[in-house]
């Protein structure tokens, strides 16, 4: 078994992004497979029972005071949108002689240090990708195909969602469209807001609920321009409320223009809900159009048309949501993710017991 240090940087407002959730959940799944895992991060631990994430938590100072953890077998960096901790993880691997693994977990357009991102992709013994399109992009960066490995996305939900309670709390009796994500332009929250009048023209009782952290002053001014009692700006949701919202909605709408594989799609499908996605590069590897969701062009009119198509057709919503749920049950889970990651550990390749040789 291996000693693994998982490394990733945090985000403002205690936001736990899809990439960070992937890191925490994969670390916990590896522990259950017998590995010794610590997380090096400045991110807060996700909420939930301690037994749900039995992962050792390290700060930089604690790492420096721990000789054992300064000599891991594997260093696995997540999310190249956090350049500082990505670089820190690479240096730890280089100095200790550990196997260096990488899960980019974000679109290259969001990397703050593109040169560092490409260098770490080239240095990694294995790079884990979520879609064939992401793999092709990394191959264009010069990463050998033999080092690129596919992992599935998986939902990260706690408890049992109570949709009726969510609707009661917010006095929602009609159609409910849910946006979950950071309120930044690349996630397309503004397109759904601009689509609202077009949706209401056809289905006036529709409520649009927006959950997720603020992107700053810009999104606050956008919401101020679209203020309406049928628009719910819920802010950053706790885990229970997020699950309730997914259980309550008729569909999830994330008209993103830059993404890899949004975790919230897996979470919507795990609740049997269809998704509406924006047309970003590689979306065809994520959403199977007219099978488990719809894909639309990045205009308010196209977003409204996709939303209305689902709201007007309950059978289609049910069919797409059921197909998504089947997809989740067929292998989109954290034990599967951990099993793939484990294949890149040195001992899995050559049978060595790493700590016994150090």
PDB file of C-alpha atoms in Angstrom, residues 55-350:
ATOM      1  CA  UNK A  55      -8.591  11.912   5.692  1.00  0.00           C
ATOM      2  CA  UNK A  56      -5.561  13.342   7.512  1.00  0.00           C
ATOM      3  CA  UNK A  57      -5.449  17.125   7.085  1.00  0.00           C
ATOM      4  CA  UNK A  58      -2.057  18.844   6.666  1.00  0.00           C
ATOM      5  CA  UNK A  59      -1.100  22.489   6.528  1.00  0.00           C
ATOM      6  CA  UNK A  60       2.242  23.572   5.070  1.00  0.00           C
ATOM      7  CA  UNK A  61       3.613  23.930   8.593  1.00  0.00           C
ATOM      8  CA  UNK A  62       2.456  20.435   9.593  1.00  0.00           C
ATOM      9  CA  UNK A  63       4.023  18.961   6.478  1.00  0.00           C
ATOM     10  CA  UNK A  64       7.333  20.612   7.332  1.00  0.00           C
ATOM     11  CA  UNK A  65       7.238  19.112  10.847  1.00  0.00           C
ATOM     12  CA  UNK A  66       6.402  15.583   9.683  1.00  0.00           C
ATOM     13  CA  UNK A  67       9.349  13.598   8.280  1.00  0.00           C
ATOM     14  CA  UNK A  68       7.116  10.705   7.170  1.00  0.00           C
ATOM     15  CA  UNK A  69       4.814  12.897   5.104  1.00  0.00           C
ATOM     16  CA  UNK A  70       7.761  14.759   3.552  1.00  0.00           C
ATOM     17  CA  UNK A  71       8.700  11.419   1.945  1.00  0.00           C
ATOM     18  CA  UNK A  72       5.477  10.082   0.405  1.00  0.00           C
ATOM     19  CA  UNK A  73       5.278   7.429  -2.288  1.00  0.00           C
ATOM     20  CA  UNK A  74       2.833   9.463  -4.374  1.00  0.00           C
ATOM     21  CA  UNK A  75       1.987  13.168  -4.688  1.00  0.00           C
ATOM     22  CA  UNK A  76      -1.290  13.819  -6.490  1.00  0.00           C
ATOM     23  CA  UNK A  77      -2.097  17.409  -7.464  1.00  0.00           C
ATOM     24  CA  UNK A  78      -5.650  18.480  -8.319  1.00  0.00           C
ATOM     25  CA  UNK A  79      -6.956  21.549 -10.135  1.00  0.00           C
ATOM     26  CA  UNK A  80      -4.573  23.662 -12.196  1.00  0.00           C
ATOM     27  CA  UNK A  81      -6.820  26.659 -11.562  1.00  0.00           C
ATOM     28  CA  UNK A  82      -4.903  26.888  -8.267  1.00  0.00           C
ATOM     29  CA  UNK A  83      -1.346  27.484  -9.453  1.00  0.00           C
ATOM     30  CA  UNK A  84       0.270  28.034  -6.051  1.00  0.00           C
ATOM     31  CA  UNK A  85      -0.620  24.647  -4.607  1.00  0.00           C
ATOM     32  CA  UNK A  86      -0.070  22.881  -7.931  1.00  0.00           C
ATOM     33  CA  UNK A  87       3.497  24.159  -7.907  1.00  0.00           C
ATOM     34  CA  UNK A  88       3.895  23.246  -4.238  1.00  0.00           C
ATOM     35  CA  UNK A  89       2.820  19.674  -4.932  1.00  0.00           C
ATOM     36  CA  UNK A  90       5.211  19.336  -7.834  1.00  0.00           C
ATOM     37  CA  UNK A  91       8.136  20.568  -5.729  1.00  0.00           C
ATOM     38  CA  UNK A  92       7.246  18.087  -2.963  1.00  0.00           C
ATOM     39  CA  UNK A  93       7.254  15.229  -5.478  1.00  0.00           C
ATOM     40  CA  UNK A  94      10.528  16.370  -7.028  1.00  0.00           C
ATOM     41  CA  UNK A  95      12.321  16.804  -3.692  1.00  0.00           C
ATOM     42  CA  UNK A  96      11.062  13.511  -2.208  1.00  0.00           C
ATOM     43  CA  UNK A  97      11.369  11.366  -5.332  1.00  0.00           C
ATOM     44  CA  UNK A  98       7.672  10.509  -5.128  1.00  0.00           C
ATOM     45  CA  UNK A  99       5.542   9.578  -8.135  1.00  0.00           C
ATOM     46  CA  UNK A 100       3.889  12.781  -9.391  1.00  0.00           C
ATOM     47  CA  UNK A 101       0.254  12.467 -10.545  1.00  0.00           C
ATOM     48  CA  UNK A 102      -2.026  15.211 -11.841  1.00  0.00           C
ATOM     49  CA  UNK A 103      -5.745  15.766 -12.289  1.00  0.00           C
ATOM     50  CA  UNK A 104      -6.110  19.169 -14.064  1.00  0.00           C
ATOM     51  CA  UNK A 105      -9.876  19.311 -13.226  1.00  0.00           C
ATOM     52  CA  UNK A 106     -10.427  22.650 -14.977  1.00  0.00           C
ATOM     53  CA  UNK A 107     -10.519  24.129 -18.442  1.00  0.00           C
ATOM     54  CA  UNK A 108      -7.082  25.473 -19.508  1.00  0.00           C
ATOM     55  CA  UNK A 109      -8.704  28.837 -20.118  1.00  0.00           C
ATOM     56  CA  UNK A 110      -9.122  29.177 -16.343  1.00  0.00           C
ATOM     57  CA  UNK A 111      -5.493  28.323 -15.470  1.00  0.00           C
ATOM     58  CA  UNK A 112      -3.820  31.437 -14.020  1.00  0.00           C
ATOM     59  CA  UNK A 113      -0.356  30.189 -15.016  1.00  0.00           C
ATOM     60  CA  UNK A 114      -0.643  28.418 -18.368  1.00  0.00           C
ATOM     61  CA  UNK A 115       3.087  27.789 -18.672  1.00  0.00           C
ATOM     62  CA  UNK A 116       3.146  26.057 -15.259  1.00  0.00           C
ATOM     63  CA  UNK A 117       0.065  24.025 -16.163  1.00  0.00           C
ATOM     64  CA  UNK A 118       1.634  22.696 -19.338  1.00  0.00           C
ATOM     65  CA  UNK A 119       4.911  21.963 -17.558  1.00  0.00           C
ATOM     66  CA  UNK A 120       3.174  19.950 -14.837  1.00  0.00           C
ATOM     67  CA  UNK A 121       1.141  18.032 -17.424  1.00  0.00           C
ATOM     68  CA  UNK A 122       4.394  17.050 -19.095  1.00  0.00           C
ATOM     69  CA  UNK A 123       6.089  16.110 -15.821  1.00  0.00           C
ATOM     70  CA  UNK A 124       3.328  13.896 -14.413  1.00  0.00           C
ATOM     71  CA  UNK A 125       3.692  10.128 -14.472  1.00  0.00           C
ATOM     72  CA  UNK A 126      -0.058  10.000 -15.130  1.00  0.00           C
ATOM     73  CA  UNK A 127      -2.589  12.705 -15.974  1.00  0.00           C
ATOM     74  CA  UNK A 128      -6.221  11.897 -15.191  1.00  0.00           C
ATOM     75  CA  UNK A 129      -8.859  13.278 -17.523  1.00  0.00           C
ATOM     76  CA  UNK A 130     -12.635  13.337 -17.376  1.00  0.00           C
ATOM     77  CA  UNK A 131     -13.446  13.303 -21.089  1.00  0.00           C
ATOM     78  CA  UNK A 132     -11.907  12.299 -24.438  1.00  0.00           C
ATOM     79  CA  UNK A 133     -11.879  15.977 -25.434  1.00  0.00           C
ATOM     80  CA  UNK A 134      -9.767  16.872 -22.404  1.00  0.00           C
ATOM     81  CA  UNK A 135      -7.433  13.960 -23.210  1.00  0.00           C
ATOM     82  CA  UNK A 136      -7.039  15.175 -26.816  1.00  0.00           C
ATOM     83  CA  UNK A 137      -6.194  18.678 -25.596  1.00  0.00           C
ATOM     84  CA  UNK A 138      -3.493  17.330 -23.275  1.00  0.00           C
ATOM     85  CA  UNK A 139      -2.105  15.224 -26.121  1.00  0.00           C
ATOM     86  CA  UNK A 140      -1.816  18.463 -28.110  1.00  0.00           C
ATOM     87  CA  UNK A 141       0.239  19.811 -25.188  1.00  0.00           C
ATOM     88  CA  UNK A 142       2.650  16.920 -25.748  1.00  0.00           C
ATOM     89  CA  UNK A 143       1.493  14.524 -23.014  1.00  0.00           C
ATOM     90  CA  UNK A 144       2.095  10.946 -24.262  1.00  0.00           C
ATOM     91  CA  UNK A 145      -1.068   8.888 -24.698  1.00  0.00           C
ATOM     92  CA  UNK A 146       0.385   6.222 -22.394  1.00  0.00           C
ATOM     93  CA  UNK A 147       0.297   8.701 -19.498  1.00  0.00           C
ATOM     94  CA  UNK A 148      -3.298   9.873 -20.016  1.00  0.00           C
ATOM     95  CA  UNK A 149      -5.919   7.937 -18.048  1.00  0.00           C
ATOM     96  CA  UNK A 150      -9.665   8.404 -17.998  1.00  0.00           C
ATOM     97  CA  UNK A 151     -11.590   8.670 -14.723  1.00  0.00           C
ATOM     98  CA  UNK A 152     -15.355   9.074 -14.361  1.00  0.00           C
ATOM     99  CA  UNK A 153     -17.062  11.981 -12.655  1.00  0.00           C
ATOM    100  CA  UNK A 154     -19.170  11.110  -9.591  1.00  0.00           C
ATOM    101  CA  UNK A 155     -21.832  12.834  -7.480  1.00  0.00           C
ATOM    102  CA  UNK A 156     -21.061  14.236  -4.037  1.00  0.00           C
ATOM    103  CA  UNK A 157     -24.345  14.493  -2.148  1.00  0.00           C
ATOM    104  CA  UNK A 158     -25.013  14.062   1.555  1.00  0.00           C
ATOM    105  CA  UNK A 159     -28.233  12.701   3.047  1.00  0.00           C
ATOM    106  CA  UNK A 160     -31.570  12.430   1.309  1.00  0.00           C
ATOM    107  CA  UNK A 161     -32.882  15.407  -0.607  1.00  0.00           C
ATOM    108  CA  UNK A 162     -36.274  16.741   0.495  1.00  0.00           C
ATOM    109  CA  UNK A 163     -37.737  18.495  -2.512  1.00  0.00           C
ATOM    110  CA  UNK A 164     -41.112  19.151  -0.906  1.00  0.00           C
ATOM    111  CA  UNK A 165     -39.474  20.928   2.032  1.00  0.00           C
ATOM    112  CA  UNK A 166     -37.448  23.134  -0.334  1.00  0.00           C
ATOM    113  CA  UNK A 167     -40.565  24.097  -2.273  1.00  0.00           C
ATOM    114  CA  UNK A 168     -42.438  24.848   0.945  1.00  0.00           C
ATOM    115  CA  UNK A 169     -39.622  27.044   2.288  1.00  0.00           C
ATOM    116  CA  UNK A 170     -39.580  29.135  -0.883  1.00  0.00           C
ATOM    117  CA  UNK A 171     -43.304  29.003  -1.735  1.00  0.00           C
ATOM    118  CA  UNK A 172     -42.705  27.302  -5.080  1.00  0.00           C
ATOM    119  CA  UNK A 173     -45.749  25.559  -6.529  1.00  0.00           C
ATOM    120  CA  UNK A 174     -44.988  25.635 -10.255  1.00  0.00           C
ATOM    121  CA  UNK A 175     -42.024  24.753 -12.471  1.00  0.00           C
ATOM    122  CA  UNK A 176     -38.606  25.172 -10.856  1.00  0.00           C
ATOM    123  CA  UNK A 177     -35.381  25.683 -12.824  1.00  0.00           C
ATOM    124  CA  UNK A 178     -32.157  25.392 -10.827  1.00  0.00           C
ATOM    125  CA  UNK A 179     -28.710  26.883 -11.475  1.00  0.00           C
ATOM    126  CA  UNK A 180     -25.861  25.593  -9.297  1.00  0.00           C
ATOM    127  CA  UNK A 181     -22.417  27.072  -9.750  1.00  0.00           C
ATOM    128  CA  UNK A 182     -20.145  30.022  -9.174  1.00  0.00           C
ATOM    129  CA  UNK A 183     -21.782  33.177 -10.475  1.00  0.00           C
ATOM    130  CA  UNK A 184     -19.184  34.085 -13.052  1.00  0.00           C
ATOM    131  CA  UNK A 185     -19.762  34.732 -16.770  1.00  0.00           C
ATOM    132  CA  UNK A 186     -18.168  31.447 -17.859  1.00  0.00           C
ATOM    133  CA  UNK A 187     -20.889  29.534 -15.993  1.00  0.00           C
ATOM    134  CA  UNK A 188     -23.642  31.378 -17.873  1.00  0.00           C
ATOM    135  CA  UNK A 189     -25.790  32.468 -14.928  1.00  0.00           C
ATOM    136  CA  UNK A 190     -26.474  35.772 -16.718  1.00  0.00           C
ATOM    137  CA  UNK A 191     -27.873  33.935 -19.750  1.00  0.00           C
ATOM    138  CA  UNK A 192     -30.463  32.195 -17.591  1.00  0.00           C
ATOM    139  CA  UNK A 193     -31.396  35.521 -16.009  1.00  0.00           C
ATOM    140  CA  UNK A 194     -31.761  37.088 -19.462  1.00  0.00           C
ATOM    141  CA  UNK A 195     -33.868  34.104 -20.548  1.00  0.00           C
ATOM    142  CA  UNK A 196     -36.326  34.598 -17.681  1.00  0.00           C
ATOM    143  CA  UNK A 197     -38.788  36.946 -19.507  1.00  0.00           C
ATOM    144  CA  UNK A 198     -38.890  34.544 -22.476  1.00  0.00           C
ATOM    145  CA  UNK A 199     -39.627  31.625 -20.170  1.00  0.00           C
ATOM    146  CA  UNK A 200     -42.297  33.567 -18.266  1.00  0.00           C
ATOM    147  CA  UNK A 201     -44.004  34.574 -21.498  1.00  0.00           C
ATOM    148  CA  UNK A 202     -44.798  30.895 -22.066  1.00  0.00           C
ATOM    149  CA  UNK A 203     -44.911  29.574 -18.494  1.00  0.00           C
ATOM    150  CA  UNK A 204     -45.489  32.524 -16.139  1.00  0.00           C
ATOM    151  CA  UNK A 205     -45.401  30.474 -12.912  1.00  0.00           C
ATOM    152  CA  UNK A 206     -41.802  29.312 -13.439  1.00  0.00           C
ATOM    153  CA  UNK A 207     -39.336  30.051 -10.640  1.00  0.00           C
ATOM    154  CA  UNK A 208     -35.596  30.325 -11.311  1.00  0.00           C
ATOM    155  CA  UNK A 209     -33.365  29.465  -8.331  1.00  0.00           C
ATOM    156  CA  UNK A 210     -29.637  30.291  -8.295  1.00  0.00           C
ATOM    157  CA  UNK A 211     -27.371  28.547  -5.803  1.00  0.00           C
ATOM    158  CA  UNK A 212     -23.643  29.074  -5.528  1.00  0.00           C
ATOM    159  CA  UNK A 213     -21.032  31.580  -4.403  1.00  0.00           C
ATOM    160  CA  UNK A 214     -20.826  35.120  -5.696  1.00  0.00           C
ATOM    161  CA  UNK A 215     -18.345  35.948  -8.393  1.00  0.00           C
ATOM    162  CA  UNK A 216     -17.948  39.461  -6.997  1.00  0.00           C
ATOM    163  CA  UNK A 217     -19.616  42.830  -7.466  1.00  0.00           C
ATOM    164  CA  UNK A 218     -20.391  42.170 -11.121  1.00  0.00           C
ATOM    165  CA  UNK A 219     -22.891  39.385 -10.451  1.00  0.00           C
ATOM    166  CA  UNK A 220     -24.566  41.436  -7.710  1.00  0.00           C
ATOM    167  CA  UNK A 221     -25.270  44.212 -10.199  1.00  0.00           C
ATOM    168  CA  UNK A 222     -26.549  41.672 -12.751  1.00  0.00           C
ATOM    169  CA  UNK A 223     -29.018  40.258 -10.231  1.00  0.00           C
ATOM    170  CA  UNK A 224     -30.066  43.779  -9.250  1.00  0.00           C
ATOM    171  CA  UNK A 225     -31.057  44.427 -12.872  1.00  0.00           C
ATOM    172  CA  UNK A 226     -33.166  41.252 -12.924  1.00  0.00           C
ATOM    173  CA  UNK A 227     -34.784  41.514  -9.510  1.00  0.00           C
ATOM    174  CA  UNK A 228     -38.084  39.630  -9.397  1.00  0.00           C
ATOM    175  CA  UNK A 229     -40.000  37.596  -6.816  1.00  0.00           C
ATOM    176  CA  UNK A 230     -39.709  34.570  -9.106  1.00  0.00           C
ATOM    177  CA  UNK A 231     -35.907  34.768  -9.116  1.00  0.00           C
ATOM    178  CA  UNK A 232     -34.316  33.268  -6.008  1.00  0.00           C
ATOM    179  CA  UNK A 233     -30.694  34.241  -5.367  1.00  0.00           C
ATOM    180  CA  UNK A 234     -29.877  31.698  -2.666  1.00  0.00           C
ATOM    181  CA  UNK A 235     -26.145  32.268  -2.310  1.00  0.00           C
ATOM    182  CA  UNK A 236     -23.768  29.496  -1.277  1.00  0.00           C
ATOM    183  CA  UNK A 237     -25.910  26.548  -0.197  1.00  0.00           C
ATOM    184  CA  UNK A 238     -25.098  24.135   2.589  1.00  0.00           C
ATOM    185  CA  UNK A 239     -24.972  20.472   1.564  1.00  0.00           C
ATOM    186  CA  UNK A 240     -28.428  19.596   2.833  1.00  0.00           C
ATOM    187  CA  UNK A 241     -30.084  22.558   1.099  1.00  0.00           C
ATOM    188  CA  UNK A 242     -28.247  21.812  -2.146  1.00  0.00           C
ATOM    189  CA  UNK A 243     -29.591  18.261  -2.122  1.00  0.00           C
ATOM    190  CA  UNK A 244     -33.080  19.555  -1.320  1.00  0.00           C
ATOM    191  CA  UNK A 245     -32.886  21.978  -4.249  1.00  0.00           C
ATOM    192  CA  UNK A 246     -31.859  19.219  -6.655  1.00  0.00           C
ATOM    193  CA  UNK A 247     -34.689  17.027  -5.427  1.00  0.00           C
ATOM    194  CA  UNK A 248     -37.141  19.917  -5.836  1.00  0.00           C
ATOM    195  CA  UNK A 249     -36.224  21.172  -9.307  1.00  0.00           C
ATOM    196  CA  UNK A 250     -37.631  20.104 -12.647  1.00  0.00           C
ATOM    197  CA  UNK A 251     -34.251  20.527 -14.326  1.00  0.00           C
ATOM    198  CA  UNK A 252     -30.749  21.845 -13.772  1.00  0.00           C
ATOM    199  CA  UNK A 253     -29.542  24.587 -16.133  1.00  0.00           C
ATOM    200  CA  UNK A 254     -25.834  25.444 -16.375  1.00  0.00           C
ATOM    201  CA  UNK A 255     -25.240  27.292 -19.675  1.00  0.00           C
ATOM    202  CA  UNK A 256     -21.462  27.193 -19.284  1.00  0.00           C
ATOM    203  CA  UNK A 257     -19.068  28.271 -22.034  1.00  0.00           C
ATOM    204  CA  UNK A 258     -15.891  26.757 -20.478  1.00  0.00           C
ATOM    205  CA  UNK A 259     -15.900  23.535 -18.482  1.00  0.00           C
ATOM    206  CA  UNK A 260     -14.540  20.005 -18.366  1.00  0.00           C
ATOM    207  CA  UNK A 261     -17.257  17.913 -16.675  1.00  0.00           C
ATOM    208  CA  UNK A 262     -19.392  19.849 -14.184  1.00  0.00           C
ATOM    209  CA  UNK A 263     -19.889  17.849 -10.990  1.00  0.00           C
ATOM    210  CA  UNK A 264     -23.397  19.281 -10.649  1.00  0.00           C
ATOM    211  CA  UNK A 265     -24.457  17.364 -13.772  1.00  0.00           C
ATOM    212  CA  UNK A 266     -23.592  14.089 -12.036  1.00  0.00           C
ATOM    213  CA  UNK A 267     -25.462  15.286  -8.956  1.00  0.00           C
ATOM    214  CA  UNK A 268     -28.559  16.213 -10.955  1.00  0.00           C
ATOM    215  CA  UNK A 269     -28.542  12.836 -12.696  1.00  0.00           C
ATOM    216  CA  UNK A 270     -28.169  11.048  -9.361  1.00  0.00           C
ATOM    217  CA  UNK A 271     -31.467  12.725  -8.401  1.00  0.00           C
ATOM    218  CA  UNK A 272     -33.057  11.652 -11.684  1.00  0.00           C
ATOM    219  CA  UNK A 273     -33.114  15.186 -13.122  1.00  0.00           C
ATOM    220  CA  UNK A 274     -32.251  16.239 -16.690  1.00  0.00           C
ATOM    221  CA  UNK A 275     -29.720  18.974 -17.421  1.00  0.00           C
ATOM    222  CA  UNK A 276     -29.445  21.871 -19.848  1.00  0.00           C
ATOM    223  CA  UNK A 277     -25.847  22.673 -20.727  1.00  0.00           C
ATOM    224  CA  UNK A 278     -24.185  25.420 -22.694  1.00  0.00           C
ATOM    225  CA  UNK A 279     -22.209  24.437 -25.775  1.00  0.00           C
ATOM    226  CA  UNK A 280     -18.632  24.381 -24.439  1.00  0.00           C
ATOM    227  CA  UNK A 281     -15.667  22.577 -26.004  1.00  0.00           C
ATOM    228  CA  UNK A 282     -16.062  18.860 -25.308  1.00  0.00           C
ATOM    229  CA  UNK A 283     -19.673  19.047 -24.134  1.00  0.00           C
ATOM    230  CA  UNK A 284     -20.560  16.118 -26.405  1.00  0.00           C
ATOM    231  CA  UNK A 285     -18.427  13.920 -24.115  1.00  0.00           C
ATOM    232  CA  UNK A 286     -20.404  15.055 -21.074  1.00  0.00           C
ATOM    233  CA  UNK A 287     -24.071  15.492 -21.974  1.00  0.00           C
ATOM    234  CA  UNK A 288     -25.629  13.028 -24.394  1.00  0.00           C
ATOM    235  CA  UNK A 289     -27.975  15.380 -26.239  1.00  0.00           C
ATOM    236  CA  UNK A 290     -31.599  14.214 -26.126  1.00  0.00           C
ATOM    237  CA  UNK A 291     -30.523  11.224 -23.986  1.00  0.00           C
ATOM    238  CA  UNK A 292     -29.722  12.635 -20.525  1.00  0.00           C
ATOM    239  CA  UNK A 293     -29.930  16.361 -21.243  1.00  0.00           C
ATOM    240  CA  UNK A 294     -30.046  19.150 -23.797  1.00  0.00           C
ATOM    241  CA  UNK A 295     -27.195  21.248 -25.165  1.00  0.00           C
ATOM    242  CA  UNK A 296     -27.902  24.792 -26.312  1.00  0.00           C
ATOM    243  CA  UNK A 297     -26.081  27.684 -27.926  1.00  0.00           C
ATOM    244  CA  UNK A 298     -24.936  30.486 -25.654  1.00  0.00           C
ATOM    245  CA  UNK A 299     -27.728  33.021 -26.078  1.00  0.00           C
ATOM    246  CA  UNK A 300     -30.681  33.828 -23.846  1.00  0.00           C
ATOM    247  CA  UNK A 301     -33.069  32.753 -26.594  1.00  0.00           C
ATOM    248  CA  UNK A 302     -31.497  29.333 -26.989  1.00  0.00           C
ATOM    249  CA  UNK A 303     -31.341  28.817 -23.212  1.00  0.00           C
ATOM    250  CA  UNK A 304     -35.033  29.733 -22.927  1.00  0.00           C
ATOM    251  CA  UNK A 305     -35.965  27.379 -25.778  1.00  0.00           C
ATOM    252  CA  UNK A 306     -34.139  24.442 -24.185  1.00  0.00           C
ATOM    253  CA  UNK A 307     -35.647  25.099 -20.765  1.00  0.00           C
ATOM    254  CA  UNK A 308     -39.147  25.430 -22.202  1.00  0.00           C
ATOM    255  CA  UNK A 309     -38.785  22.262 -24.242  1.00  0.00           C
ATOM    256  CA  UNK A 310     -38.216  20.309 -21.032  1.00  0.00           C
ATOM    257  CA  UNK A 311     -40.753  22.152 -18.880  1.00  0.00           C
ATOM    258  CA  UNK A 312     -43.487  21.544 -21.468  1.00  0.00           C
ATOM    259  CA  UNK A 313     -42.743  17.829 -21.819  1.00  0.00           C
ATOM    260  CA  UNK A 314     -42.869  15.826 -18.588  1.00  0.00           C
ATOM    261  CA  UNK A 315     -42.248  12.533 -20.401  1.00  0.00           C
ATOM    262  CA  UNK A 316     -39.051  13.924 -21.933  1.00  0.00           C
ATOM    263  CA  UNK A 317     -37.878  15.250 -18.550  1.00  0.00           C
ATOM    264  CA  UNK A 318     -38.539  11.883 -16.948  1.00  0.00           C
ATOM    265  CA  UNK A 319     -36.803   9.973 -19.743  1.00  0.00           C
ATOM    266  CA  UNK A 320     -33.680  12.146 -19.731  1.00  0.00           C
ATOM    267  CA  UNK A 321     -33.455  12.122 -15.943  1.00  0.00           C
ATOM    268  CA  UNK A 322     -33.804   8.337 -15.832  1.00  0.00           C
ATOM    269  CA  UNK A 323     -31.053   7.914 -18.434  1.00  0.00           C
ATOM    270  CA  UNK A 324     -28.774  10.097 -16.331  1.00  0.00           C
ATOM    271  CA  UNK A 325     -29.519   8.075 -13.212  1.00  0.00           C
ATOM    272  CA  UNK A 326     -28.714   4.838 -15.051  1.00  0.00           C
ATOM    273  CA  UNK A 327     -25.419   6.365 -16.133  1.00  0.00           C
ATOM    274  CA  UNK A 328     -24.549   7.162 -12.511  1.00  0.00           C
ATOM    275  CA  UNK A 329     -25.397   3.647 -11.379  1.00  0.00           C
ATOM    276  CA  UNK A 330     -23.328   2.121 -14.172  1.00  0.00           C
ATOM    277  CA  UNK A 331     -19.989   3.335 -12.802  1.00  0.00           C
ATOM    278  CA  UNK A 332     -19.907   7.020 -11.945  1.00  0.00           C
ATOM    279  CA  UNK A 333     -18.844   6.547  -8.323  1.00  0.00           C
ATOM    280  CA  UNK A 334     -15.841   7.254  -6.082  1.00  0.00           C
ATOM    281  CA  UNK A 335     -14.693   3.628  -5.612  1.00  0.00           C
ATOM    282  CA  UNK A 336     -14.388   3.403  -9.403  1.00  0.00           C
ATOM    283  CA  UNK A 337     -12.434   6.678  -9.529  1.00  0.00           C
ATOM    284  CA  UNK A 338     -10.057   5.478  -6.789  1.00  0.00           C
ATOM    285  CA  UNK A 339      -9.481   2.146  -8.524  1.00  0.00           C
ATOM    286  CA  UNK A 340      -8.327   3.933 -11.682  1.00  0.00           C
ATOM    287  CA  UNK A 341      -6.089   6.351  -9.760  1.00  0.00           C
ATOM    288  CA  UNK A 342      -4.522   3.429  -7.910  1.00  0.00           C
ATOM    289  CA  UNK A 343      -3.299   1.893 -11.184  1.00  0.00           C
ATOM    290  CA  UNK A 344      -0.799   4.748 -11.491  1.00  0.00           C
ATOM    291  CA  UNK A 345       0.819   4.074  -8.103  1.00  0.00           C
ATOM    292  CA  UNK A 346       4.339   2.640  -8.381  1.00  0.00           C
ATOM    293  CA  UNK A 347       3.462  -0.570  -6.530  1.00  0.00           C
ATOM    294  CA  UNK A 348       0.587  -1.272  -8.915  1.00  0.00           C
ATOM    295  CA  UNK A 349       3.028  -1.271 -11.830  1.00  0.00           C
ATOM    296  CA  UNK A 350       5.998  -3.206 -10.480  1.00  0.00           C
TER     297      UNK A 350
END
